[in-house]
Structure formats: structure tokens, C-alpha cells
Tab-separated table of C-alpha atoms and ligand atoms in Angstrom:
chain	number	residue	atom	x	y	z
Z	1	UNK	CA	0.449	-20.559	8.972
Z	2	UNK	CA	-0.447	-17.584	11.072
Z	3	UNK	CA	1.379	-17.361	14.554
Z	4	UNK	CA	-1.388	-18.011	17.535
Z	5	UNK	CA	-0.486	-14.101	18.554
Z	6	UNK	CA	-0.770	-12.874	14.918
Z	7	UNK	CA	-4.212	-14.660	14.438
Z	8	UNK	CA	-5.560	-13.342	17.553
Z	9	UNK	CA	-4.618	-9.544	16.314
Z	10	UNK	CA	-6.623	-10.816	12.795
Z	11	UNK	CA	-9.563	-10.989	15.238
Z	12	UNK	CA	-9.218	-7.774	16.618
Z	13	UNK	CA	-12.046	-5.275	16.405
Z	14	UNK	CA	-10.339	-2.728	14.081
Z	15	UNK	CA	-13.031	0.021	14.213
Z	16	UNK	CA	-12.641	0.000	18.210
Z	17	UNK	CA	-9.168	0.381	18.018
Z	18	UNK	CA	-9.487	3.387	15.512
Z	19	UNK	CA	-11.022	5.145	18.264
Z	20	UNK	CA	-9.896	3.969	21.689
Z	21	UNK	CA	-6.070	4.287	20.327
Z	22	UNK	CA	-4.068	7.213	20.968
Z	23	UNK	CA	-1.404	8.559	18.815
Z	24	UNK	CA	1.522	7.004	20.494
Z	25	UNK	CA	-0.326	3.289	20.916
Z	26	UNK	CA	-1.561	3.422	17.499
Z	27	UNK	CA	2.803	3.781	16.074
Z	28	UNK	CA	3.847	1.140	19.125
Z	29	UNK	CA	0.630	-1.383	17.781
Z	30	UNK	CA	1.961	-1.174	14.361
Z	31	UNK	CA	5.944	-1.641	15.284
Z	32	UNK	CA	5.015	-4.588	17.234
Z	33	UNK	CA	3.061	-6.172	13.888
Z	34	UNK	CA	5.693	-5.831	11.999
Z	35	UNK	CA	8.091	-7.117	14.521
Z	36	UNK	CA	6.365	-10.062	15.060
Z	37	UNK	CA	5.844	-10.666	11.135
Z	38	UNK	CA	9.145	-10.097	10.804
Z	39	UNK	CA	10.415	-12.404	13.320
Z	40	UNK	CA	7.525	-14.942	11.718
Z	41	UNK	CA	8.525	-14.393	7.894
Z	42	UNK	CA	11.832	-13.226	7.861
Z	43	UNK	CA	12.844	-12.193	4.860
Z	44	UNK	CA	9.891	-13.021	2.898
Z	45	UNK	CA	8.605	-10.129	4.834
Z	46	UNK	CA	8.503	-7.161	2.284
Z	47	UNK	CA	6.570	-3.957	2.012
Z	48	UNK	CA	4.808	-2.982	-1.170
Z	49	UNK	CA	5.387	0.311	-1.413
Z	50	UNK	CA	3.039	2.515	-3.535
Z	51	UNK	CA	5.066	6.322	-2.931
Z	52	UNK	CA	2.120	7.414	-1.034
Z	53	UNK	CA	1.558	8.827	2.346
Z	54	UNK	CA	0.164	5.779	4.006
Z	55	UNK	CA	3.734	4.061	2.279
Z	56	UNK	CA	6.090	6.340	3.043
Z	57	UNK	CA	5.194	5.618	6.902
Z	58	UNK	CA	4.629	1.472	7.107
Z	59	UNK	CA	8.325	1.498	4.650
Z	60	UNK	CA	9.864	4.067	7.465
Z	61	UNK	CA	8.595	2.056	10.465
Z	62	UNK	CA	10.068	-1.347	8.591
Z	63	UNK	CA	12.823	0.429	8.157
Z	64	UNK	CA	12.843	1.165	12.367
Z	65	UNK	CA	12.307	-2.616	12.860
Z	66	UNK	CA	15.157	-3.378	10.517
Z	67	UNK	CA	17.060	-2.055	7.489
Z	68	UNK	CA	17.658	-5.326	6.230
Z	69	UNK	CA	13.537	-5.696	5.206
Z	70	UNK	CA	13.055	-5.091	1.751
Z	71	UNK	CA	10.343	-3.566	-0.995
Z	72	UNK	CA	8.474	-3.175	-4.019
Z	73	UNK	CA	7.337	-0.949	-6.019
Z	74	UNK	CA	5.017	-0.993	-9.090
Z	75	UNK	CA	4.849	1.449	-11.318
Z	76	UNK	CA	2.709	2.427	-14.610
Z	77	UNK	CA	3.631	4.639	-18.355
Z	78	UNK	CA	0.952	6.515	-16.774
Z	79	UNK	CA	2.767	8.034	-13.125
Z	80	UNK	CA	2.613	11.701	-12.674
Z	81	UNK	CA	6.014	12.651	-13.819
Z	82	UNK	CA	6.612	13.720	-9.383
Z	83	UNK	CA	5.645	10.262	-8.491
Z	84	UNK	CA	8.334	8.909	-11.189
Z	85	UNK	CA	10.806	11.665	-9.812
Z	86	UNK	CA	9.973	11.030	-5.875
Z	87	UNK	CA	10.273	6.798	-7.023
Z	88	UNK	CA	13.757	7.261	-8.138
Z	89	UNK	CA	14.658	8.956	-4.926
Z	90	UNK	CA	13.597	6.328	-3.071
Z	91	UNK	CA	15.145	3.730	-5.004
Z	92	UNK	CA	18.594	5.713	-4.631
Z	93	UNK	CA	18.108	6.321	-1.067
Z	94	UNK	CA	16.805	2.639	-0.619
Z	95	UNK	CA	18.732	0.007	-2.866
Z	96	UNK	CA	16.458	-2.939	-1.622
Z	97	UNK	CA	13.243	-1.597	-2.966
Z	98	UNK	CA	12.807	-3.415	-6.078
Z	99	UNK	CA	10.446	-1.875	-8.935
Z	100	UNK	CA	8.032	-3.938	-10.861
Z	101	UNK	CA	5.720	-2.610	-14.428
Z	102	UNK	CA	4.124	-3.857	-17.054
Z	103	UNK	CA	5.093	-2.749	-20.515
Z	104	UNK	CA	2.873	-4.744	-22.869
Z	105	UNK	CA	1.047	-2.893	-25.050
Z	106	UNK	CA	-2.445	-1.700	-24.281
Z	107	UNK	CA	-5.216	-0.186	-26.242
Z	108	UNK	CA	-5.494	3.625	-26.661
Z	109	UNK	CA	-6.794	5.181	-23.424
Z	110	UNK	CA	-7.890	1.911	-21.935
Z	111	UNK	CA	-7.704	3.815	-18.777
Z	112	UNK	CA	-11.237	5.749	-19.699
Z	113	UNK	CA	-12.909	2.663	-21.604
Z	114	UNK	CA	-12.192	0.054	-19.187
Z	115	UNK	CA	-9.819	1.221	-16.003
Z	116	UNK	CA	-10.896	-2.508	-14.591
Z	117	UNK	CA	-8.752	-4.022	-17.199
Z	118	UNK	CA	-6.591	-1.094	-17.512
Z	119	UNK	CA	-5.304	-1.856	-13.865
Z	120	UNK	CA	-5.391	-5.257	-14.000
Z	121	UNK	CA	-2.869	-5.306	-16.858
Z	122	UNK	CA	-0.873	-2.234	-15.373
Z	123	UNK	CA	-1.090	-2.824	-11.827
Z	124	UNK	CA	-1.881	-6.435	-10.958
Z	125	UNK	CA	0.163	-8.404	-13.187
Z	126	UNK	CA	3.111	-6.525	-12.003
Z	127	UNK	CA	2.494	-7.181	-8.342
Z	128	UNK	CA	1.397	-10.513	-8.463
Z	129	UNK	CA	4.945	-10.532	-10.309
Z	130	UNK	CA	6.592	-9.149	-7.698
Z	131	UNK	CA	5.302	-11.396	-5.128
Z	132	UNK	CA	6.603	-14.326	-7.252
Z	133	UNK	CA	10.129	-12.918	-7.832
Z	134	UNK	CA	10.633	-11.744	-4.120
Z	135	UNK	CA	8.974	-14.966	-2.342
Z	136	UNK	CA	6.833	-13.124	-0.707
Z	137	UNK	CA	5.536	-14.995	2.646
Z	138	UNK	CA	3.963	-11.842	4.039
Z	139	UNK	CA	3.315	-8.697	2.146
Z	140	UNK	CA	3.434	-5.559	3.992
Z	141	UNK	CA	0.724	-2.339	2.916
Z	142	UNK	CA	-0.199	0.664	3.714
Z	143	UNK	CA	-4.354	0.253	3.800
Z	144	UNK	CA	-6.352	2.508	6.427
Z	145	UNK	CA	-9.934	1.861	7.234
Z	146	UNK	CA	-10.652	5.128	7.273
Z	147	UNK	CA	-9.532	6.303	4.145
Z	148	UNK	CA	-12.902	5.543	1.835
Z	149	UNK	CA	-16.111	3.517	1.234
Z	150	UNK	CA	-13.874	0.583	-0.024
Z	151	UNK	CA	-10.981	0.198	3.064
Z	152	UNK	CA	-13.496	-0.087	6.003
Z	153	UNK	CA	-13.784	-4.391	6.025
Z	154	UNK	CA	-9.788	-4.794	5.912
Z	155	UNK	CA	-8.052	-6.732	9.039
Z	156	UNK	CA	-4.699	-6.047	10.212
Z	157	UNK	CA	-4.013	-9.186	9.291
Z	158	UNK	CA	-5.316	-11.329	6.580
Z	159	UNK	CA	-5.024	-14.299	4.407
Z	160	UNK	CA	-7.230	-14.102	1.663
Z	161	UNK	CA	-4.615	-15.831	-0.582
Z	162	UNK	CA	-3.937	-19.019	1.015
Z	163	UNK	CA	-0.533	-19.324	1.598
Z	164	UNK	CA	-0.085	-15.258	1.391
Z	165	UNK	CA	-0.315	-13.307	4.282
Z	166	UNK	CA	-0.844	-9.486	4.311
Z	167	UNK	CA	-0.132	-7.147	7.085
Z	168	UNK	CA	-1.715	-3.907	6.727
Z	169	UNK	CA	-0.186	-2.367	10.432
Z	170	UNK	CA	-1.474	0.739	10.037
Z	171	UNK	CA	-5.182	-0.104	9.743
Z	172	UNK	CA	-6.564	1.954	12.496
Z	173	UNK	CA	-4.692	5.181	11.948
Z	174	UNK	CA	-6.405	8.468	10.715
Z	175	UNK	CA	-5.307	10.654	8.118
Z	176	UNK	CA	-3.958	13.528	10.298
Z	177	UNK	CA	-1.934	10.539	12.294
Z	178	UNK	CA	-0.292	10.080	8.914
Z	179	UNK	CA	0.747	13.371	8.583
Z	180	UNK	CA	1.823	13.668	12.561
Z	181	UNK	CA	4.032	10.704	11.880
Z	182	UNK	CA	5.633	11.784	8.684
Z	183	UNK	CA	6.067	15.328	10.471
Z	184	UNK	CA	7.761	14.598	13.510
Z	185	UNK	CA	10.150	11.781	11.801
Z	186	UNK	CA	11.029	14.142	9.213
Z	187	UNK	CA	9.810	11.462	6.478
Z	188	UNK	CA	10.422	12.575	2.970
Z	189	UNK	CA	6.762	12.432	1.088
Z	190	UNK	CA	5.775	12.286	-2.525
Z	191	UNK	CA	5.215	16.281	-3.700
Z	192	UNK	CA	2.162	15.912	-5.192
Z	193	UNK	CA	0.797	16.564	-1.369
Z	194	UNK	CA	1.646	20.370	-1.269
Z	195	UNK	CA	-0.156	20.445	-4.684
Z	196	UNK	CA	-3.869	19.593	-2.741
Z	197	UNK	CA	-3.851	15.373	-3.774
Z	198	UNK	CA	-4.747	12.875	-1.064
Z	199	UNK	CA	-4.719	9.896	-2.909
Z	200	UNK	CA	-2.222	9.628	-5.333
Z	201	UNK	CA	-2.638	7.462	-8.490
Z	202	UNK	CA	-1.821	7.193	-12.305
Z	203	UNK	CA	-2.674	10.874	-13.956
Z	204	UNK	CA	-5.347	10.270	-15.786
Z	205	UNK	CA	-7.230	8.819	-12.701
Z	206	UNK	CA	-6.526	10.514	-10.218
Z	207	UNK	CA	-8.039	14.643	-9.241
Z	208	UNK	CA	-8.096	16.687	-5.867
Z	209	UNK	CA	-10.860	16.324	-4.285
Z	210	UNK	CA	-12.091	17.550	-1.518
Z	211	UNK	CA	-14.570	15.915	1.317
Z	212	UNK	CA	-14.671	13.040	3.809
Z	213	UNK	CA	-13.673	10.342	1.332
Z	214	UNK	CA	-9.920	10.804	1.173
Z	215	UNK	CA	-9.934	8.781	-2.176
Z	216	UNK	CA	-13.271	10.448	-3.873
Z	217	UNK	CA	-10.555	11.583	-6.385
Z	218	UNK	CA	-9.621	8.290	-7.779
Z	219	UNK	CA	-11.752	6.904	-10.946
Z	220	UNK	CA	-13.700	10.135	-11.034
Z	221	UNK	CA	-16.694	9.631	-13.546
Z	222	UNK	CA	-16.224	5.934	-14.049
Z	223	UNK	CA	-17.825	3.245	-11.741
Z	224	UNK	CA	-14.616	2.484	-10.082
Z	225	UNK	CA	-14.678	6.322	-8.650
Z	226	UNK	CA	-13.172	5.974	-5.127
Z	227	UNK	CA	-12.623	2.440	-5.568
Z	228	UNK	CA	-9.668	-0.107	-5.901
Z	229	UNK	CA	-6.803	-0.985	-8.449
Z	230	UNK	CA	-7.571	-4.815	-7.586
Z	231	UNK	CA	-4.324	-5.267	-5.585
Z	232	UNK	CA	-6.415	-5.684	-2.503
Z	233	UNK	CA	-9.264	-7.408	-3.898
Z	234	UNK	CA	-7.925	-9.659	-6.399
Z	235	UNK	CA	-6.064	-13.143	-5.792
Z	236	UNK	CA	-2.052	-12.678	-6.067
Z	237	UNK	CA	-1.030	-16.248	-6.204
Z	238	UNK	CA	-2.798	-17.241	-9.225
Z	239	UNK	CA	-0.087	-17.726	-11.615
Z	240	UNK	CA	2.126	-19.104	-9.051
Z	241	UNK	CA	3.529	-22.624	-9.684
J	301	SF4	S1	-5.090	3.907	-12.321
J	301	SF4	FE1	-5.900	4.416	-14.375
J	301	SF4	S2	-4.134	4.546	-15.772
J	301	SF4	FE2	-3.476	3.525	-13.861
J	301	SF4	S3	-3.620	1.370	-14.288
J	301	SF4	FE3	-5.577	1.959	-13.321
J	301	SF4	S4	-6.967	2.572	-14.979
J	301	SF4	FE4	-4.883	2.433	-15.830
């Protein structure tokens, strides 16, 4: 059940707070969400943590509410080899950030003929996996509503899986508020950045792109272009006892 405080921040109007918000606010609002999640969950409070941007901030403000609140990762055969590089990095600097894949055997470039299933198998499975294994209460991400076509209905706080609450604490912030943050805490951030990417995937499905639509370079020439891996769309309790 959702603390009478938490519920009342689901209800909040998040495209309000994306503009009335300043800088400052916006990294206090999301410190105090994960605060009171963790002080609600415990630890079956942990942060999926995909090596991007938006990640590498929501794991170093968990990390500012306390070290003891652990992670996940999942990871694909098909990570840019600086995502595998930056992932191991992480894990070394970060013991309690558990990684999660899927090795079953796929067909030949399933990624082109059906990326739906593609990241269902590669993706999903592994997560709702990890959300077994860790007993996950509260799962911790780092979704913005201003980051494409497909993020802008998200609450800070929601239970679309009975029984599995996600926090997504930095909802409201805006790209360059990413960036601020990661700059002036000296956070360490996946390299594919300097090389023009804004939304970092699996290789074959991800490109730079440029535009208002930070994730226009996901899916490019399928029908899932800018869309989702099903992480955030799909049930994650299914196959739990
Ligand atoms: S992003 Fe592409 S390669 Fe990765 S799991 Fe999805 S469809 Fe497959």
C-alpha cells in the first residue's frame, strides 16, 4: 500500500511541476521521494539502473539518501561495447548493483524482424527477473516526461502492477537539468554522450539523432521508432508466484 503522502504526490500535476520548478526544487522534490520510499520500502527499495543519463543521476541521488540502497542492471549480447565497458565500472565502483540478461537463444536479427519480441525476450524477462530475485517492493527509474512522445502520461508514482510500486523521482526534470546535475556532482556518465547519443540503447537500435524528441533515435525505421522496450508498459509481476 501507498503511504497517504506518497499517494497524494501520485496525484500531483506533473506537467505543472515541469515548469513552475526550479533547478534546486526539482533535486530537493526528488531526494524527498526517495526518502520517503525508502523509509516506506526499505530495502525492497532498489533502482533499476539502465547506464544512462537519466540513471546515472536517480542511482547518485539514492546513493545521497543512502549507500546501503541497492540496483539492477539488465543488460543485452547486443550493448555497445562503451555501455558494456562503462557497466563494469559501475559494478566495480558499486558492488550492490546486481546485473540481470537473458542468454537464450534468439533468431537471427530478431532485432530488425520483430524488436517487440526481440525486447521482450532480451529486456523484459530479465527485469521482471530481477524484480523477483531482489524482492522488489518499489522499483526506482529514471523516466522524464519530457524526454519523447511515449514518457509524457508517467506519474511520479505509480502502481500499475498491483503490489509493485514504481518511483520515477525525476519525472519533471528537463534534459539540460540532467546534465546540470551530473556536471556540478561530478557524476561519471556512460561515453557514448561525447559521441552525439541521447538515448542510449542496444546497437543495432539505437542512432544520433537530432531534434526535440530526445529518443527519435531509438527503433529508427521500425514502428517502435522512439518508443519503449516494454519495461514501462508491460506487467512485471506476471510470473511471480
Ligand atoms: S533494443 Fe533492439 S536489440 Fe535490444 S532488445 Fe530491443 S529490439 Fe533487441
Amino acid at each position: 500500500m501507498l503511504t497517504q503522502s506518497i499517494a497524494e504526490v501520485a496525484n500531483a500535476d506533473v506537467k505543472s511541476l515541469v515548469e513552475m520548478l526550479n533547478f534546486a526544487q526539482k533535486v530537493q522534490r526528488s531526494l524527498d521521494l526517495i526518502t520517503q520510499a525508502y523509509e516506506e520500502y526499505g530495502d525492497r527499495l532498489v533502482v533499476a539502473n539502465s547506464l544512462g543519463k537519466d540513471s546515472s543521476v536517480v542511482w547518485h541521488l539514492a546513493k545521497r539518501v543512502s549507500p546501503k540502497i541497492r540496483g539492477f542492471i539488465v543488460t543485452t549480447r547486443f550493448k555497445p561495447v562503451e555501455t558494456k565497458q562503462f557497466m563494469a565500472e559501475e559494478v566495480a565502483r558499486h558492488p550492490e548493483l546486481r546485473v540481470f540478461s537473458n542468454e537464450e537463444e534468439i533468431p537471427d536479427k530478431l532485432y530488425a524482424t520483430d524488436p517487440d519480441r526481440c525486447c521482450d525476450i532480451l529486456k523484459v524477462t530479465p527485469t521482471r527477473e530481477a524484480v523477483r530475485e531482489m524482492n522488489v517492493a518499489c522499483w526506482v527509474t529514471g523516466l522524464r516526461c519530457t524526454e519523447g512522445r511515449t514518457r509524457t502520461d508517467f506519474k511520479e508514482v505509480e502502481e500499475r502492477d498491483k503490489g509493485l510500486v514504481k518511483l520515477n523521482p525525476i519525472l519533471t526534470w528537463y534534459e539540460r537539468e540532467v546534465w546540470q546535475y551530473l556536471a556540478l556532482n561530478s557524476v561519471p556518465v556512460n561515453p557514448l554522450y561525447s559521441k552525439g547519443y541521447r538515448s542510449l540503447g542496444c546497437w543495432p537500435c539505437t542512432k544520433i539523432a537530432q531534434g526535440a524528441d530526445e529518443r527519435a533515435g531509438r527503433w529508427i525505421g521500425t514502428s517502435k521508432c522512439g518508443g519503449e522496450c516494454g519495461i514501462h508498459t508491460k506487467p512485471l509481476l506476471d510470473h511471480q508466484p
